[in-house]
mmCIF file of C-alpha atoms in Angstrom:
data_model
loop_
_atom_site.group_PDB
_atom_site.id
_atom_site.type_symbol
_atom_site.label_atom_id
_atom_site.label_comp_id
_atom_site.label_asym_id
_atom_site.label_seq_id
_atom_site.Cartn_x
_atom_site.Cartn_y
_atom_site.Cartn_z
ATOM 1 C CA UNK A 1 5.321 -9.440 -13.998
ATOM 2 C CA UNK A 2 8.352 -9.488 -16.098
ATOM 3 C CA UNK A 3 10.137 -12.292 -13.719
ATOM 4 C CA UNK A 4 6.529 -14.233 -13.717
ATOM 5 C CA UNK A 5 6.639 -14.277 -17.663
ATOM 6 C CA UNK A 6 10.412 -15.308 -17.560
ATOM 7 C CA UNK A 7 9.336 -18.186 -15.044
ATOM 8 C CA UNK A 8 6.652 -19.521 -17.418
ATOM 9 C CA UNK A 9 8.515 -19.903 -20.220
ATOM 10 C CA UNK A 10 11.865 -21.358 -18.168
ATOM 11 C CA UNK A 11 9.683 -23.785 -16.533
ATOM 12 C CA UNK A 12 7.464 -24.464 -19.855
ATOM 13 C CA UNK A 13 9.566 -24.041 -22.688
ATOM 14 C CA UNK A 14 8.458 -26.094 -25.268
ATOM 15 C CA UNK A 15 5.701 -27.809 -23.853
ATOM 16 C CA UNK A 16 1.950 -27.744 -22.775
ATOM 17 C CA UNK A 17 1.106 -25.911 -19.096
ATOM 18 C CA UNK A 18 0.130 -29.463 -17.228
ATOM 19 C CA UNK A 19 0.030 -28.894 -13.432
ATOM 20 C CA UNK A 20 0.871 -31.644 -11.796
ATOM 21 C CA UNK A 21 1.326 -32.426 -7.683
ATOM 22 C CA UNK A 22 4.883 -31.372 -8.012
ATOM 23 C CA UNK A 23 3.784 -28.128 -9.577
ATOM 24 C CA UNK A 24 1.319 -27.668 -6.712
ATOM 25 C CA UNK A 25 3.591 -28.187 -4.344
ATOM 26 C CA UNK A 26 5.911 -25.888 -5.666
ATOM 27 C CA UNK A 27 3.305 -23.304 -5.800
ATOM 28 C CA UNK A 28 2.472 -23.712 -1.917
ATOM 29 C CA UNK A 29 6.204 -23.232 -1.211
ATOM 30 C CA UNK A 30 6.453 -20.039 -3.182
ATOM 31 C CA UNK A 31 3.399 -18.752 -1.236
ATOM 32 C CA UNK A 32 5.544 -19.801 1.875
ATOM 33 C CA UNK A 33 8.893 -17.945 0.749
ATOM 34 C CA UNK A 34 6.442 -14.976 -0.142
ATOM 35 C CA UNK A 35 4.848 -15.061 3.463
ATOM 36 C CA UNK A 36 8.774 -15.592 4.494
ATOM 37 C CA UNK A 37 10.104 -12.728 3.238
ATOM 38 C CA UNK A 38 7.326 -10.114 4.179
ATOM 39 C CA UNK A 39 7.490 -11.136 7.936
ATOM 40 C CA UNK A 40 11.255 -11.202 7.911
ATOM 41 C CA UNK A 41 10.926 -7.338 6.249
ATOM 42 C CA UNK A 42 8.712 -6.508 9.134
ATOM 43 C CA UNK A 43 10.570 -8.425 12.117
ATOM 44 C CA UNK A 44 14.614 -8.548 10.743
ATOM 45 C CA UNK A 45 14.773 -4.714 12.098
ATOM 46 C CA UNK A 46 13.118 -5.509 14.998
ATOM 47 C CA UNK A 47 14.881 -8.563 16.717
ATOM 48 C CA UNK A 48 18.407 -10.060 16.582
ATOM 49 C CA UNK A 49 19.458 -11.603 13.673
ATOM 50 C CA UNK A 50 21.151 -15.209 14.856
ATOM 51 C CA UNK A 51 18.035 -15.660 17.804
ATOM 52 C CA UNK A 52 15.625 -14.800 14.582
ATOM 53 C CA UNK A 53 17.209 -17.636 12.174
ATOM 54 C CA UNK A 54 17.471 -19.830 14.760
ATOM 55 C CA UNK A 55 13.767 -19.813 15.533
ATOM 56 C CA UNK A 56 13.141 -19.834 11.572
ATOM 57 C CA UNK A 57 15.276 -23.064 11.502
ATOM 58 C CA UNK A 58 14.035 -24.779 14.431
ATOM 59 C CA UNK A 59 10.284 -24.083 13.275
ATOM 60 C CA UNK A 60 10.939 -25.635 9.968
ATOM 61 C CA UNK A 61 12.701 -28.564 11.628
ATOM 62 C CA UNK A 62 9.649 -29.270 13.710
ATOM 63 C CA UNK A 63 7.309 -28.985 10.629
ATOM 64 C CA UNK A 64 8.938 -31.010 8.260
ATOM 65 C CA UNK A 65 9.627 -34.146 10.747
ATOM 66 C CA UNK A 66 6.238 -33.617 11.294
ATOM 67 C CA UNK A 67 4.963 -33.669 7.314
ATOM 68 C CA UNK A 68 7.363 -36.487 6.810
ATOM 69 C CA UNK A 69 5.817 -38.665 9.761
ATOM 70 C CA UNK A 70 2.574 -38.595 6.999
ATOM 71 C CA UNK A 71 3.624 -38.530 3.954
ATOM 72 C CA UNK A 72 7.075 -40.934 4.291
ATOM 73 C CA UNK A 73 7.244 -44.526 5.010
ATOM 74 C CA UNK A 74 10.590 -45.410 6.922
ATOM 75 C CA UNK A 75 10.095 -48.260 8.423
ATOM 76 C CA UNK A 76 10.973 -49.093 12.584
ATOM 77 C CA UNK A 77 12.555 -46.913 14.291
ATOM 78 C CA UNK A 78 15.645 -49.147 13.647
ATOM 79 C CA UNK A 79 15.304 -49.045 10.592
ATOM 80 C CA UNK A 80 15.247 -45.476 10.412
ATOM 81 C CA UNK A 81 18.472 -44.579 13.027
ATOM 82 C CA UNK A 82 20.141 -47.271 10.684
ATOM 83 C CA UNK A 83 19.498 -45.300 7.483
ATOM 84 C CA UNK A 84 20.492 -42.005 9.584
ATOM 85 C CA UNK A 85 23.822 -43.208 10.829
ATOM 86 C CA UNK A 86 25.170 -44.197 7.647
ATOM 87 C CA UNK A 87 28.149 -41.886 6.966
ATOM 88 C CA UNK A 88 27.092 -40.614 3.900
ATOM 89 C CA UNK A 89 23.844 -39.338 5.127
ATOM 90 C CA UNK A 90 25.183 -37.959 8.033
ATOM 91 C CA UNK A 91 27.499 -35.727 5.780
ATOM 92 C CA UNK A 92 25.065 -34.911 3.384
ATOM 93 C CA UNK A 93 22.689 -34.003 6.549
ATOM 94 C CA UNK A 94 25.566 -31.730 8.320
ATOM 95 C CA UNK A 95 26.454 -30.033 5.083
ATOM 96 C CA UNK A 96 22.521 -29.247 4.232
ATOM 97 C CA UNK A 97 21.724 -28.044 8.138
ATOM 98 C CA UNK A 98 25.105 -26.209 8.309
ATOM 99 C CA UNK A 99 26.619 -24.234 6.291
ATOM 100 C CA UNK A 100 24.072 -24.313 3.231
ATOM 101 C CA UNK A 101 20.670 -23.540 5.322
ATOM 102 C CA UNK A 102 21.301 -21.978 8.713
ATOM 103 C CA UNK A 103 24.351 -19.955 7.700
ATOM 104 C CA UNK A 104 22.105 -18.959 4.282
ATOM 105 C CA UNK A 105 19.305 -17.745 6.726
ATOM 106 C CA UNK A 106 20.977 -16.031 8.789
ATOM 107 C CA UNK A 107 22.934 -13.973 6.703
ATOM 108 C CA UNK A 108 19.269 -13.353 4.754
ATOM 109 C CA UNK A 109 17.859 -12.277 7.924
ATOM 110 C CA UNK A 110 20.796 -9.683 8.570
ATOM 111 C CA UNK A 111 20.820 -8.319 4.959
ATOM 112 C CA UNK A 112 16.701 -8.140 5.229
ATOM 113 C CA UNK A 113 17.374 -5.041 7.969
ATOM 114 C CA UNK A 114 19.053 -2.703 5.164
ATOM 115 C CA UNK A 115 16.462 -3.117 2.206
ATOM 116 C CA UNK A 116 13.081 -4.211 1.476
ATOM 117 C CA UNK A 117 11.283 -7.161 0.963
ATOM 118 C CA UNK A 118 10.451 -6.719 -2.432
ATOM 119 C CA UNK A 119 14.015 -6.512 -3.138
ATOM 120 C CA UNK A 120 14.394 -9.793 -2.084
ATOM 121 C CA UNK A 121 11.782 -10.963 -3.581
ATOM 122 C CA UNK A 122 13.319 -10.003 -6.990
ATOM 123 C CA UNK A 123 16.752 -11.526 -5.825
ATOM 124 C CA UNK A 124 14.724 -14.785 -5.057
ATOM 125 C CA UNK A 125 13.586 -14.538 -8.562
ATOM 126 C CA UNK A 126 16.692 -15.303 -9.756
ATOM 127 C CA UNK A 127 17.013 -18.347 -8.423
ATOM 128 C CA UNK A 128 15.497 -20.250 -11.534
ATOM 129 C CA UNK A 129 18.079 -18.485 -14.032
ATOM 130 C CA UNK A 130 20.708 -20.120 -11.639
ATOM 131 C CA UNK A 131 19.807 -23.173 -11.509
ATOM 132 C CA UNK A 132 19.076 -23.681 -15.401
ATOM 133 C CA UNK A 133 22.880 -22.011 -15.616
ATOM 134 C CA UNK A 134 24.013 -24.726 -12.829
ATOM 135 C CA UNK A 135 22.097 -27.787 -14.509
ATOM 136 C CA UNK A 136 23.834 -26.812 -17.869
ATOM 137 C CA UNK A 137 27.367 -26.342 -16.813
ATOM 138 C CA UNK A 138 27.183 -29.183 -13.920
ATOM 139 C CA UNK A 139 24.716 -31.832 -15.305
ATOM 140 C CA UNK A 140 24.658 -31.395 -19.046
ATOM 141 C CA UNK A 141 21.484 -29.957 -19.547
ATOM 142 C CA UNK A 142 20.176 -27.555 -22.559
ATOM 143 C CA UNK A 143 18.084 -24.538 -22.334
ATOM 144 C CA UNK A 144 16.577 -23.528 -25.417
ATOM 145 C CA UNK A 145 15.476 -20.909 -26.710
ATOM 146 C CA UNK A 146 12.108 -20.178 -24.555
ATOM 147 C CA UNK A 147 13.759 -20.895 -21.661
ATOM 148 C CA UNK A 148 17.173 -18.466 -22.162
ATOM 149 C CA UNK A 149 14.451 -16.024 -22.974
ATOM 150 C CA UNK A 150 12.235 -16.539 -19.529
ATOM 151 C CA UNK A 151 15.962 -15.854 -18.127
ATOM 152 C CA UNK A 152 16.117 -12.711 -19.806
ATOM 153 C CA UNK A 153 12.879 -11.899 -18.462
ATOM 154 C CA UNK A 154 13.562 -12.746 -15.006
ATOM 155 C CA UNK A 155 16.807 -10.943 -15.374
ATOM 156 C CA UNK A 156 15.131 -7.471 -16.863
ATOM 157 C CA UNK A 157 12.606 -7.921 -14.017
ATOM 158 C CA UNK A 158 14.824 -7.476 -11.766
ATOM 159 C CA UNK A 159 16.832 -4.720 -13.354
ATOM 160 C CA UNK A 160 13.443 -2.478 -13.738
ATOM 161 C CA UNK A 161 12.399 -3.239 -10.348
ATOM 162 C CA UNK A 162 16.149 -1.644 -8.829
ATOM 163 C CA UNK A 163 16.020 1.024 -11.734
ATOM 164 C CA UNK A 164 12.246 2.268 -10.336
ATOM 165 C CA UNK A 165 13.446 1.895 -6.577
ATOM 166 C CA UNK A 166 16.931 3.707 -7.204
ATOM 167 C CA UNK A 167 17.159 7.436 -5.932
ATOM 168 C CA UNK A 168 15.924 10.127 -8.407
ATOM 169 C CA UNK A 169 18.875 12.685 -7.473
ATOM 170 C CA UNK A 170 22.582 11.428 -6.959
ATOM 171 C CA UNK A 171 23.845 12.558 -3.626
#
């Protein structure tokens, strides 16, 4: 709850709640990394890590060209290899499949095996407080007051929720 409240006022700081499509969407995909990470607590023990990610990764692959082929308008198919096979793109494309999502996925789905998913949901949480810290240092952004305090709350969120799950007893 404590990460929630943190969320709100990061997100809201300073300004009327007015959901918009963006915020709907965003909604929907925490639903999704919520769905994520409880199936990949119940299957990470139970099946090989790279075969796992791999399936993850292709899955997504096939729904996104798919949700793009409605919702994007590219042109021929000409038109689109053209805007593919620009070097740029095909950087930014190879650095976004590589090394940032696959690798990132797989090493999630071998860390899931040793703790539980609502440990990672908690480490999730803090994804917000990084990138507020990453827009100010990188892009010159300011988080006031509100929002350093939703990172507070995110952060003591997560501190409670490890404090409740830590062992009673040293061993």
């Amino acid at each position: 709850m404590l990460a929630a409240a943190g969320l709100y006022f990061l997100a809201f700081a300073g300004s009327e709640v007015n959901w918009n499509k963006g915020d709907m969407l965003v909604f929907f995909c925490a639903v999704g990394f919520a769905l994520h990470i409880g199936y990949m607590g119940k299957y990470a023990s139970r099946y090989p890590s790279l075969p796992l990610a791999s399936l993850q990764m292709g899955v997504v692959g096939i729904l996104s060209v798919t949700a793009s082929l409605f919702t994007e308008s590219v042109g021929s198919l000409s038109v689109l290899y053209e805007s593919l096979t620009v070097p740029e793109v095909l950087t930014a494309l190879l650095i976004s499949i590589g090394p940032t999502s696959a690798f990132a996925y797989w090493i999630q789905t071998v860390c899931q095996k040793y703790t539980t998913p609502s440990r990672v949901a908690i480490i999730f949480a803090t994804e917000p407080v990084f990138a507020a810290l990453t827009g100010m240092m990188f892009a010159g952004e300011t988080l006031g007051l509100p929002g350093g305090f939703g990172c507070l709350l995110i952060l003591a969120g997560m501190v409670i929720a490890e404090l409740k799950s830590a062992p009673q007893t040293v061993q």
